[in-house]
CSV table of C-alpha atoms in Angstrom, one decimal:
chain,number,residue,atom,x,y,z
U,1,UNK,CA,27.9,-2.6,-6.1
U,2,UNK,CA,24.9,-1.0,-7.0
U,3,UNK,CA,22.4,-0.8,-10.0
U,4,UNK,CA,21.6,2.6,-11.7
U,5,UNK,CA,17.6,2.8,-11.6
U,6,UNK,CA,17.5,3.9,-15.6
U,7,UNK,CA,19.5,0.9,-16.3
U,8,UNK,CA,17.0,-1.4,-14.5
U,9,UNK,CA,13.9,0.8,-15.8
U,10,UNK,CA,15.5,-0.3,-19.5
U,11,UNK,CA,15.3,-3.4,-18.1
U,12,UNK,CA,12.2,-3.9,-17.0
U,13,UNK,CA,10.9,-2.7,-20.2
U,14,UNK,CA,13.1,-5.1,-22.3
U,15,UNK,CA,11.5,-7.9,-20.4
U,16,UNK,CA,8.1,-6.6,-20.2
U,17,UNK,CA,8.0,-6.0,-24.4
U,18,UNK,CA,9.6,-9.3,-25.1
U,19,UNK,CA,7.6,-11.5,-22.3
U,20,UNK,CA,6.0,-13.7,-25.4
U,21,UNK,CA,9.3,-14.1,-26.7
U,22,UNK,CA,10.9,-15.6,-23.8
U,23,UNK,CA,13.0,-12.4,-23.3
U,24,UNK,CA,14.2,-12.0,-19.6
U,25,UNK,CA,17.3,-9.9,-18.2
U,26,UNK,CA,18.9,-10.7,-14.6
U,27,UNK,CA,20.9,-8.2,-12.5
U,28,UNK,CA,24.2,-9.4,-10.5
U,29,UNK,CA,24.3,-8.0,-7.3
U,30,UNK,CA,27.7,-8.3,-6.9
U,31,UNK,CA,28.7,-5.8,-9.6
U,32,UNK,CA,25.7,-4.0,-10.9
U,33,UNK,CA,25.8,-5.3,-14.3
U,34,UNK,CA,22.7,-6.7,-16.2
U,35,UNK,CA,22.3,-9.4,-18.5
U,36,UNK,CA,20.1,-9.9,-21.4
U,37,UNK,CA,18.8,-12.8,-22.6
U,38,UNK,CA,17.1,-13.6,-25.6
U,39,UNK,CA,16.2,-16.4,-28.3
U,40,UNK,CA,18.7,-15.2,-30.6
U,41,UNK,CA,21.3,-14.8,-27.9
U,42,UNK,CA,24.3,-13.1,-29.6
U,43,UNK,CA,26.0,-12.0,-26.2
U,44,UNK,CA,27.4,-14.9,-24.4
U,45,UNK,CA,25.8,-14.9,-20.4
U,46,UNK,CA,27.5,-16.0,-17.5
U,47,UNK,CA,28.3,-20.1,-17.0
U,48,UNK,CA,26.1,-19.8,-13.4
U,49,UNK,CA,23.5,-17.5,-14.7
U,50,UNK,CA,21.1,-20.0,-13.2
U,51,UNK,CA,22.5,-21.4,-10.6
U,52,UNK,CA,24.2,-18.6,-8.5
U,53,UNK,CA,21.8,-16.8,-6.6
U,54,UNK,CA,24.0,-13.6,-6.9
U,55,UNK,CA,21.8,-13.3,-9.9
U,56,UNK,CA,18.2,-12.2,-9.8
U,57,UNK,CA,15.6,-12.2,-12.8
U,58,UNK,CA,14.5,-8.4,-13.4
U,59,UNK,CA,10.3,-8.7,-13.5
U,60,UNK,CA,8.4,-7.5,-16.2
U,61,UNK,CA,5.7,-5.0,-15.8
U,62,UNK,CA,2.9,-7.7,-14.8
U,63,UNK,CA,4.8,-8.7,-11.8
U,64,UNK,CA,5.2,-5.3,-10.1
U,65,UNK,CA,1.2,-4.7,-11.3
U,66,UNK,CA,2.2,-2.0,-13.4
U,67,UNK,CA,-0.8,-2.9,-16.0
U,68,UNK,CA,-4.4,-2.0,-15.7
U,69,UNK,CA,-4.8,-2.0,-12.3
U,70,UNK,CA,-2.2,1.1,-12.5
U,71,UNK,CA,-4.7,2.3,-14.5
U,72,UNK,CA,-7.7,1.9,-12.6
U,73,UNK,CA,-5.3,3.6,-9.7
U,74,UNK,CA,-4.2,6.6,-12.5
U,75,UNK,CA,-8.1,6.9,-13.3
U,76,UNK,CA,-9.2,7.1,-9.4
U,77,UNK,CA,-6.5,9.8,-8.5
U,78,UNK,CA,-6.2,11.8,-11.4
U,79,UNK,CA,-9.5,11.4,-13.9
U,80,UNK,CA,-12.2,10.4,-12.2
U,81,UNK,CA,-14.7,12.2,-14.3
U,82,UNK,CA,-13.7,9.3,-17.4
U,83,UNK,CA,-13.8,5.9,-14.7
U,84,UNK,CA,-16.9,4.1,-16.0
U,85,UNK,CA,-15.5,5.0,-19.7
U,86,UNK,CA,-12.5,3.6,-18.8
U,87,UNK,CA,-13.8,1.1,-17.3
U,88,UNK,CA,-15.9,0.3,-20.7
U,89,UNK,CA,-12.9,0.9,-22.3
U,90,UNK,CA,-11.2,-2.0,-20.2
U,91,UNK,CA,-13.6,-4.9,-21.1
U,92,UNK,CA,-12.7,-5.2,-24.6
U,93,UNK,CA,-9.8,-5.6,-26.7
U,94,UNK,CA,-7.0,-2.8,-28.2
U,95,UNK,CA,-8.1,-1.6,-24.2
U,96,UNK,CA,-4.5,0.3,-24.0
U,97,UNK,CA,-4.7,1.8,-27.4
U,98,UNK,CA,-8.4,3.5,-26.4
U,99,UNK,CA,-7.4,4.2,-23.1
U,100,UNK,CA,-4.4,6.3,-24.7
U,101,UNK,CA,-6.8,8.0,-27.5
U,102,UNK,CA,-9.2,8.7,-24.4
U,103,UNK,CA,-6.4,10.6,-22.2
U,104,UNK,CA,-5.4,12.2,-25.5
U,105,UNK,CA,-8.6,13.8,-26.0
U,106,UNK,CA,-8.7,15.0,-23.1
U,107,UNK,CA,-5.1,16.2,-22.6
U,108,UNK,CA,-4.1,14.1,-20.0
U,109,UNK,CA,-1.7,11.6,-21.6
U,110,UNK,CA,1.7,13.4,-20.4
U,111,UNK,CA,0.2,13.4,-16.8
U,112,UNK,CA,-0.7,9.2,-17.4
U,113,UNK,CA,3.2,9.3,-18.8
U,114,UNK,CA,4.9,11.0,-15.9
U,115,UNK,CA,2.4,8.6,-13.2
U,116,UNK,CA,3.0,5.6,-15.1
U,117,UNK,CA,7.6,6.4,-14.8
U,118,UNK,CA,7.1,7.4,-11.2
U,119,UNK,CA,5.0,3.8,-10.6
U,120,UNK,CA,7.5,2.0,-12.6
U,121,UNK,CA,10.4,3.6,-9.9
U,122,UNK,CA,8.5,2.8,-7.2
U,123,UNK,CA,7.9,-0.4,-8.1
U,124,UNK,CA,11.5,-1.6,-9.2
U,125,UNK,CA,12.6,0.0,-5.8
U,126,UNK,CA,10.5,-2.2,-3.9
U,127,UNK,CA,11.4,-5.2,-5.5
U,128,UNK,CA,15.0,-4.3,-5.6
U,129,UNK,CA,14.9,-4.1,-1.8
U,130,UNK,CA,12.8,-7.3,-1.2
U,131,UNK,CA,15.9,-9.3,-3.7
U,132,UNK,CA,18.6,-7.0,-1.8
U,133,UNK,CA,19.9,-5.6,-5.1
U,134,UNK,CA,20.9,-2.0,-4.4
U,135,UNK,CA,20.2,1.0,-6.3
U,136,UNK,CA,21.6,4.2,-7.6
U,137,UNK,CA,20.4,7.1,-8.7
C-alpha cells in the first residue's frame, strides 16, 4: 500500500510543531495508514508500534534540513540581493519571524511559501524511498 504525500506532508508538520512536546507520528508500510502519537494520547496505537519494523517514525523538518539551511539555499537562488541581511537576520533570535517581515517587504514571501512546499516534497520523497515506504500522489 502506499502513502498519499499530503497525508505525510501533515505529518511531517505535526511532528515538526510538536518536537518539544514529544509529538512523533509513524507510517505502516503495509497499509498506508499513519499514527499519531502524543502526551495526551486519546487514540489508542498499535500493540508493536515499536517493535515491528513495518512501522517507520515520520521525521520532523530538522531531519530532512528543511530549516535555515533551506533558507540560506531559498536566499542564494531566489534573493540574493538581501543574503548578508539575512544572514544578519540569522544570528539572532525571532530569526524566522524577521526573515518572514523581510520577504514580506519585499514581496517575496509567496515565492519562499511555494520553495519551502516543493523542498518539504522533495525531501519526504527521499526519505520515503531510503525507509521503502511508497508514495502517492
Amino acid at each position: 500500500m502506499s502513502v498519499n504525500i499530503e497525508d505525510l506532508i501533515l505529518a511531517l508538520d505535526y511532528t515538526t510543531s510538536g518536537e518539544q512536546f514529544g509529538f512523533s507520528a509513524y507510517v505502516d508500510k503495509r497499509s498506508g495508514e499513519i499514527h499519531y502519537e502524543a502526551d495526551d494520547q486519546i487514540d489508542p496505537l498499535p500493540d508493536d508500534l515499536y517493535t515491528n519494523p513495518e512501522y517507520i517514525e515520520i521525521p520532523t523538518a530538522r531531519d530532512l534540513d528543511l530549516g535555515s539551511m533551506l533558507v540560506h539555499d531559498f536566499v542564494e537562488e531566489c534573493f540574493s540581493e538581501q543574503e548578508e541581511t539575512v544572514n544578519e537576520i540569522f544570528r539572532r533570535k525571532g530569526a524566522y519571524a524577521k526573515f518572514k517581515e523581510l520577504l514580506h517587504t519585499h514581496d517575496k514571501l509567496d515565492e519562499w511559501y511555494r520553495y519551502e512546499e516543493e523542498a518539504k516534497r522533495n525531501r519526504l520523497r527521499e526519505w520515503a524511498q531510503l525507509n521503502d515506504v511508497e508514495i502517492s500522489r
